[in-house]
mmCIF file of C-alpha atoms in Angstrom:
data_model
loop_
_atom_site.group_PDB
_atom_site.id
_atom_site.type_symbol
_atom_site.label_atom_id
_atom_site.label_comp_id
_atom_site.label_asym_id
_atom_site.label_seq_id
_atom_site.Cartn_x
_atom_site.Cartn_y
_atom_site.Cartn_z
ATOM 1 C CA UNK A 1 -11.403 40.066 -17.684
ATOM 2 C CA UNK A 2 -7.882 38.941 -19.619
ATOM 3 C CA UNK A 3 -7.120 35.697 -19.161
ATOM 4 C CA UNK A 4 -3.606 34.792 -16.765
ATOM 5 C CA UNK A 5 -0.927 33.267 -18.998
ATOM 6 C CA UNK A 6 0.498 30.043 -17.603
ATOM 7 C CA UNK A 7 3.516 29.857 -15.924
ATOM 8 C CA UNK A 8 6.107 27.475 -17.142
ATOM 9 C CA UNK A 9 9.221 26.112 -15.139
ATOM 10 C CA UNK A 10 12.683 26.644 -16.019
ATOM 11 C CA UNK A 11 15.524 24.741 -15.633
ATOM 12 C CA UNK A 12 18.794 26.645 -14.321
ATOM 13 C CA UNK A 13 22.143 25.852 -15.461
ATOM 14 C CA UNK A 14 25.688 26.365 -13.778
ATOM 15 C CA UNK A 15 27.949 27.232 -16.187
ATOM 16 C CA UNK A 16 29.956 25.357 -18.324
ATOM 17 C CA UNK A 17 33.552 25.349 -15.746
ATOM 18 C CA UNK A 18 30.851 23.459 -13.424
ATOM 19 C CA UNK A 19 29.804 20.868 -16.266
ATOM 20 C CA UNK A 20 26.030 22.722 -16.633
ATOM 21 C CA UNK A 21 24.803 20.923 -13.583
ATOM 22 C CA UNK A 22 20.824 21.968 -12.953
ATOM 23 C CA UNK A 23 20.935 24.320 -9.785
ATOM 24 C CA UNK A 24 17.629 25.078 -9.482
ATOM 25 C CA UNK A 25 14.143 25.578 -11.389
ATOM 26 C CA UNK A 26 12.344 29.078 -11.465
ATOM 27 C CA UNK A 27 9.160 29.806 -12.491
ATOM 28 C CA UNK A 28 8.232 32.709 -15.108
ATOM 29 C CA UNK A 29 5.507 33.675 -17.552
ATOM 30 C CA UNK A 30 7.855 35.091 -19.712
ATOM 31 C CA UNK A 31 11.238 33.305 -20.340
ATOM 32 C CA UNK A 32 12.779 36.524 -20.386
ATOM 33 C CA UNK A 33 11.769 37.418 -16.909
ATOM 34 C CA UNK A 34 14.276 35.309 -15.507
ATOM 35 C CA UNK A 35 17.395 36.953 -16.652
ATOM 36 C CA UNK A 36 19.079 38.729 -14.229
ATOM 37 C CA UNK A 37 17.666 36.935 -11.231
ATOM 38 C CA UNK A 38 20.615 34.989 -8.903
ATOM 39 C CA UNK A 39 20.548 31.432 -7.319
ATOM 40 C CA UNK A 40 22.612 30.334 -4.911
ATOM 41 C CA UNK A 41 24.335 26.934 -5.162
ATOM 42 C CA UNK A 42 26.181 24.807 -2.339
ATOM 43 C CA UNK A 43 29.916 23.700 -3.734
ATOM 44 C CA UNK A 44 28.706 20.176 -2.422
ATOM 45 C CA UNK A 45 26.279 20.310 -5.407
ATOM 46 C CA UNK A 46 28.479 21.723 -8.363
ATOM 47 C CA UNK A 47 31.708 19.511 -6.989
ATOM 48 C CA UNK A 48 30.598 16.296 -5.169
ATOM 49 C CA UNK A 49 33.106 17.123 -2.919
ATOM 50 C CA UNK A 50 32.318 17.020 0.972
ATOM 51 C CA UNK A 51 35.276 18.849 2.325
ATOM 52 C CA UNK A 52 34.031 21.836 0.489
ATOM 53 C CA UNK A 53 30.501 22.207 2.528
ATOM 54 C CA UNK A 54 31.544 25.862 3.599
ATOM 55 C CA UNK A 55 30.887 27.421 0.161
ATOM 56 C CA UNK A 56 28.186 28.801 -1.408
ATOM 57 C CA UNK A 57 28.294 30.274 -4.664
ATOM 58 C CA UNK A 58 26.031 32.258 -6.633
ATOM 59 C CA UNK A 59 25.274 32.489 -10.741
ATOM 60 C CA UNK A 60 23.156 35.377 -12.196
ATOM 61 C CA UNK A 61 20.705 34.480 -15.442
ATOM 62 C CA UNK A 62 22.372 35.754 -18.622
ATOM 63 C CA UNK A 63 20.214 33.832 -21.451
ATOM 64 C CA UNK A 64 17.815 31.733 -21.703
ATOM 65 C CA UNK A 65 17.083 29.226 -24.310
ATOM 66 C CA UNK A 66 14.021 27.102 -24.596
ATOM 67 C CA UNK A 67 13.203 25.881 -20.894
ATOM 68 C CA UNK A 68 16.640 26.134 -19.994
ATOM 69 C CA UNK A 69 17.919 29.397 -18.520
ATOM 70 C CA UNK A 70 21.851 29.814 -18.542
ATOM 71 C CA UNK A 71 24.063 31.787 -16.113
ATOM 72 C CA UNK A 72 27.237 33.263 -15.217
ATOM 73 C CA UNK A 73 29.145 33.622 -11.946
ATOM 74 C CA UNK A 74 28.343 36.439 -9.753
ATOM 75 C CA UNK A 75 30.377 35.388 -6.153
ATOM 76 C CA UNK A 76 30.949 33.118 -3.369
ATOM 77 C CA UNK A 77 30.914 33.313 0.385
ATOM 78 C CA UNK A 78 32.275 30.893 3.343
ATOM 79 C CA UNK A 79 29.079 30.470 5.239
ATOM 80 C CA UNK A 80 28.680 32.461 8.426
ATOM 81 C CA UNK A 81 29.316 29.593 10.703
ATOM 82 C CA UNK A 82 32.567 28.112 9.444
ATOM 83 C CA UNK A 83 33.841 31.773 9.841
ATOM 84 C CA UNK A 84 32.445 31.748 13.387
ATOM 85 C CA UNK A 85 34.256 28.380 14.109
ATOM 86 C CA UNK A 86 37.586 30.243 13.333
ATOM 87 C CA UNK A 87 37.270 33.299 15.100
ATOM 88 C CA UNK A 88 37.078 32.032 18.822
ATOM 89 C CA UNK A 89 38.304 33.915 21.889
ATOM 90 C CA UNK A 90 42.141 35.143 22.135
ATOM 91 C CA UNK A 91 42.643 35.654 18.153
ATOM 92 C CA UNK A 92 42.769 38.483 16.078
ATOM 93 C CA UNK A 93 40.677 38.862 13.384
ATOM 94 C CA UNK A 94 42.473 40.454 10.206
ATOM 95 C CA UNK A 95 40.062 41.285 6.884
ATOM 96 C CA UNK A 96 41.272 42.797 3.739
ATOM 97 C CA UNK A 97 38.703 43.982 1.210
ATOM 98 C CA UNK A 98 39.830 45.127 -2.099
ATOM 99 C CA UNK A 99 38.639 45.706 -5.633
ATOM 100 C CA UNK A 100 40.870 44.139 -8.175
ATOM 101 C CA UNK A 101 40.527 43.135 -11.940
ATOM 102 C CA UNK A 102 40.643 39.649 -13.302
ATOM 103 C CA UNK A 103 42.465 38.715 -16.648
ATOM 104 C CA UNK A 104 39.377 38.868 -18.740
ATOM 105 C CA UNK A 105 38.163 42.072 -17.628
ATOM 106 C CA UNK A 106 35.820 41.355 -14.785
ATOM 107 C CA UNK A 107 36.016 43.353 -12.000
ATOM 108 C CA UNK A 108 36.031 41.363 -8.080
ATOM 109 C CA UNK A 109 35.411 42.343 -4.483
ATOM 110 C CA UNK A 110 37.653 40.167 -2.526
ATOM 111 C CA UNK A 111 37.017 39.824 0.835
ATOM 112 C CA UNK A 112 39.745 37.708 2.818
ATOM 113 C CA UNK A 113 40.238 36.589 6.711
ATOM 114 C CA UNK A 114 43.249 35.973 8.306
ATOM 115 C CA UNK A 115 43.039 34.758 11.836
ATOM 116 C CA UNK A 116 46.424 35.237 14.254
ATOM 117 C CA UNK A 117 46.961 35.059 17.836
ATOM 118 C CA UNK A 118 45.925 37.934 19.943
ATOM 119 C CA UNK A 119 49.660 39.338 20.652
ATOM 120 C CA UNK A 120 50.415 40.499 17.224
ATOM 121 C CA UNK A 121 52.242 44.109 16.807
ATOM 122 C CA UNK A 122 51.706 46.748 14.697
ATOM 123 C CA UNK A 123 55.139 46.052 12.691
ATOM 124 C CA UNK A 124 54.130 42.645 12.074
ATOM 125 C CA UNK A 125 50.428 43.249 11.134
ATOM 126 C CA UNK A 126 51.322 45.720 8.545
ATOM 127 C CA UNK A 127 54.007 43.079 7.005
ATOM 128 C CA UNK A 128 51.229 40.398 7.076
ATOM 129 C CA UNK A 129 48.221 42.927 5.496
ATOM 130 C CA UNK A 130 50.611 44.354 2.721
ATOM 131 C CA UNK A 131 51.884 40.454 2.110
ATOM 132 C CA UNK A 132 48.409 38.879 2.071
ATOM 133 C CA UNK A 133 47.405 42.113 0.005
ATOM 134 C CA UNK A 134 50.163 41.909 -2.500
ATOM 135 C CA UNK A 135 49.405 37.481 -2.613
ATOM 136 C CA UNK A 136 45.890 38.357 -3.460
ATOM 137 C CA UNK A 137 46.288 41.432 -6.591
ATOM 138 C CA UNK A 138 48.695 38.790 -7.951
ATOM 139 C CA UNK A 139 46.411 35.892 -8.204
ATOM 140 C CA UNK A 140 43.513 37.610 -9.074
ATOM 141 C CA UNK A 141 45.292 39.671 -12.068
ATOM 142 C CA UNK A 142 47.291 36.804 -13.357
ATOM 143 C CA UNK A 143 44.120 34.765 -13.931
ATOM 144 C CA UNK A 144 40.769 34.651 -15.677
ATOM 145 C CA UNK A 145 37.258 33.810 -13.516
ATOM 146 C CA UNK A 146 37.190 30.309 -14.276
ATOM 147 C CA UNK A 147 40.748 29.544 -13.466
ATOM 148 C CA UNK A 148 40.240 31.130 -9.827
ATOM 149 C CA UNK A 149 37.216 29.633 -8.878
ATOM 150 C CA UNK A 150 39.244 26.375 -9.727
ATOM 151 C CA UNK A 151 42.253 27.639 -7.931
ATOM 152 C CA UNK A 152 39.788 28.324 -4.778
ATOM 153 C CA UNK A 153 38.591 25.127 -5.072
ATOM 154 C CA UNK A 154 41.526 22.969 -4.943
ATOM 155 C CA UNK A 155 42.612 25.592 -2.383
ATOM 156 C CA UNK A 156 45.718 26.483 -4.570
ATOM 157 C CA UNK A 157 45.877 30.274 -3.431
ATOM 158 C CA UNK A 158 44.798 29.244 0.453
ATOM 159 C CA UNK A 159 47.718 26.512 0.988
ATOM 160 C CA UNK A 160 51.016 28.892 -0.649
ATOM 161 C CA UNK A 161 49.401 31.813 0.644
ATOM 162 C CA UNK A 162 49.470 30.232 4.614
ATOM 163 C CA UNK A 163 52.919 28.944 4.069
ATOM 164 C CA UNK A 164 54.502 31.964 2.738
ATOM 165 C CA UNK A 165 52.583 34.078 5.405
ATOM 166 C CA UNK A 166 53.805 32.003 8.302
ATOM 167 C CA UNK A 167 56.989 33.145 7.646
ATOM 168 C CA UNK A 168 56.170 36.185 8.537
ATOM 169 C CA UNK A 169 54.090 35.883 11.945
ATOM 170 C CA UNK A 170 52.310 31.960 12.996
ATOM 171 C CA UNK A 171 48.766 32.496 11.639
ATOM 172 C CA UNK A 172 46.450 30.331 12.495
ATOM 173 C CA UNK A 173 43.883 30.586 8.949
ATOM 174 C CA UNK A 174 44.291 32.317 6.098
ATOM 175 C CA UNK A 175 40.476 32.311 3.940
ATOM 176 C CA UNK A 176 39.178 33.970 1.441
ATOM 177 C CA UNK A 177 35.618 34.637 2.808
ATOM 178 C CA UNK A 178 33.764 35.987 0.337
ATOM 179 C CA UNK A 179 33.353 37.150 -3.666
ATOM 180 C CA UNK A 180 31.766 39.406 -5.768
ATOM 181 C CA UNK A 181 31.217 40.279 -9.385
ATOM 182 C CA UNK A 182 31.150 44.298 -9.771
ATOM 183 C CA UNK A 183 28.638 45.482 -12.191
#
C-alpha cells in the first residue's frame, strides 16, 4: 500500500492593487494543484471600508511560490440582497449585459442595473439603455483592470454615470451588478 503524501496549507494572496492581503488558505498535496482554483473575497476585507459590504470579488490562482499561492482578478458581484433592496414594487428593472475589452487586453462581462419608476416609455428607455450603454464601453475601454476596480470602488463611474443619466429620465439607481473575466 503507497503511502498518502501530506497535505500542506497555502496561503492566498490578493493581488498587488489590493496590497497582497491573505484571502484565504487552501489545502493541496501538490502546490501546483491550486492554480486555477477561485476564492471569493468580501470588499470589507481587501478595503477596510464598511460602506462597501455589498461586494464580493473573486481572484483565480495564477502562481504559486513557496506556501504562498498568488492570484489575479476574475470578477465581482453586488450580493443578491442589496440588489433585492433596490428592486421593490412599482420600479422598473433595466439590465444591460455586454462584452467589452479593457485597455490591457482583458476581455469583461459587464452586467449593470438601472432601477426607474414604473411609468417609463419606450422613447425614453431606449435613450437611457443606449446612454448607460455608450457610459459603460467608454469606461471600460479607456482603462486597464486595476484602474476600474479602483474606479468601482470609489464609485467614480456610479456617481457621473447617475447624474448624467438623470438628465435624461429620474432614475432611482444606477449599479453595476456584476463582473467577469472572459477566458
Amino acid at each position: 500500500m503507497a503511502i498518502k503524501k501530506a497535505k500542506d496549507w497555502l496561503i492566498v494572496l490578493a493581488p498587488k492593487y489590493f496590497g497582497e492581503k491573505d484571502i484565504g488558505k487552501s489545502l493541496a498535496a501538490e502546490p501546483e494543484s491550486v492554480i486555477g482554483r477561485r476564492f471569493a473575497a468580501n470588499a470589507i476585507e481587501l478595503t477596510n471600508d464598511f460602506n462597501k459590504y455589498y461586494l464580493k470579488f473573486f481572484f483565480r490562482v495564477v502562481k504559486v511560490e513557496g506556501k504562498k499561492a498568488h492570484t489575479e482578478f476574475d470578477g465581482f458581484e453586488c450580493t443578491r440582497d442589496y440588489i433585492s433592496r433596490m428592486v421593490l414594487y412599482h420600479v422598473r428593472r433595466i439590465d444591460i449585459i455586454k462584452d467589452l475589452l479593457t485597455k490591457d487586453g482583458i476581455k469583461l462581462r459587464v452586467k449593470t442595473l438601472i432601477i426607474t419608476p414604473k411609468g417609463i416609455g419606450k422613447k425614453s428607455l431606449k435613450d437611457l439603455k443606449e446612454a448607460a450603454t455608450e457610459k459603460i464601453v467608454d469606461f471600460v475601454k479607456s482603462n486597464t483592470v486595476e484602474d476600474l476596480i479602483k474606479k468601482i470602488l470609489t464609485d467614480e463611474l456610479k456617481n457621473k454615470s447617475f447624474q448624467d443619466l438623470r438628465k435624461i429620465y429620474p432614475i432611482r439607481y444606477f449599479e453595476i451588478r456584476k463582473v467577469e473575466v472572459l477566458r
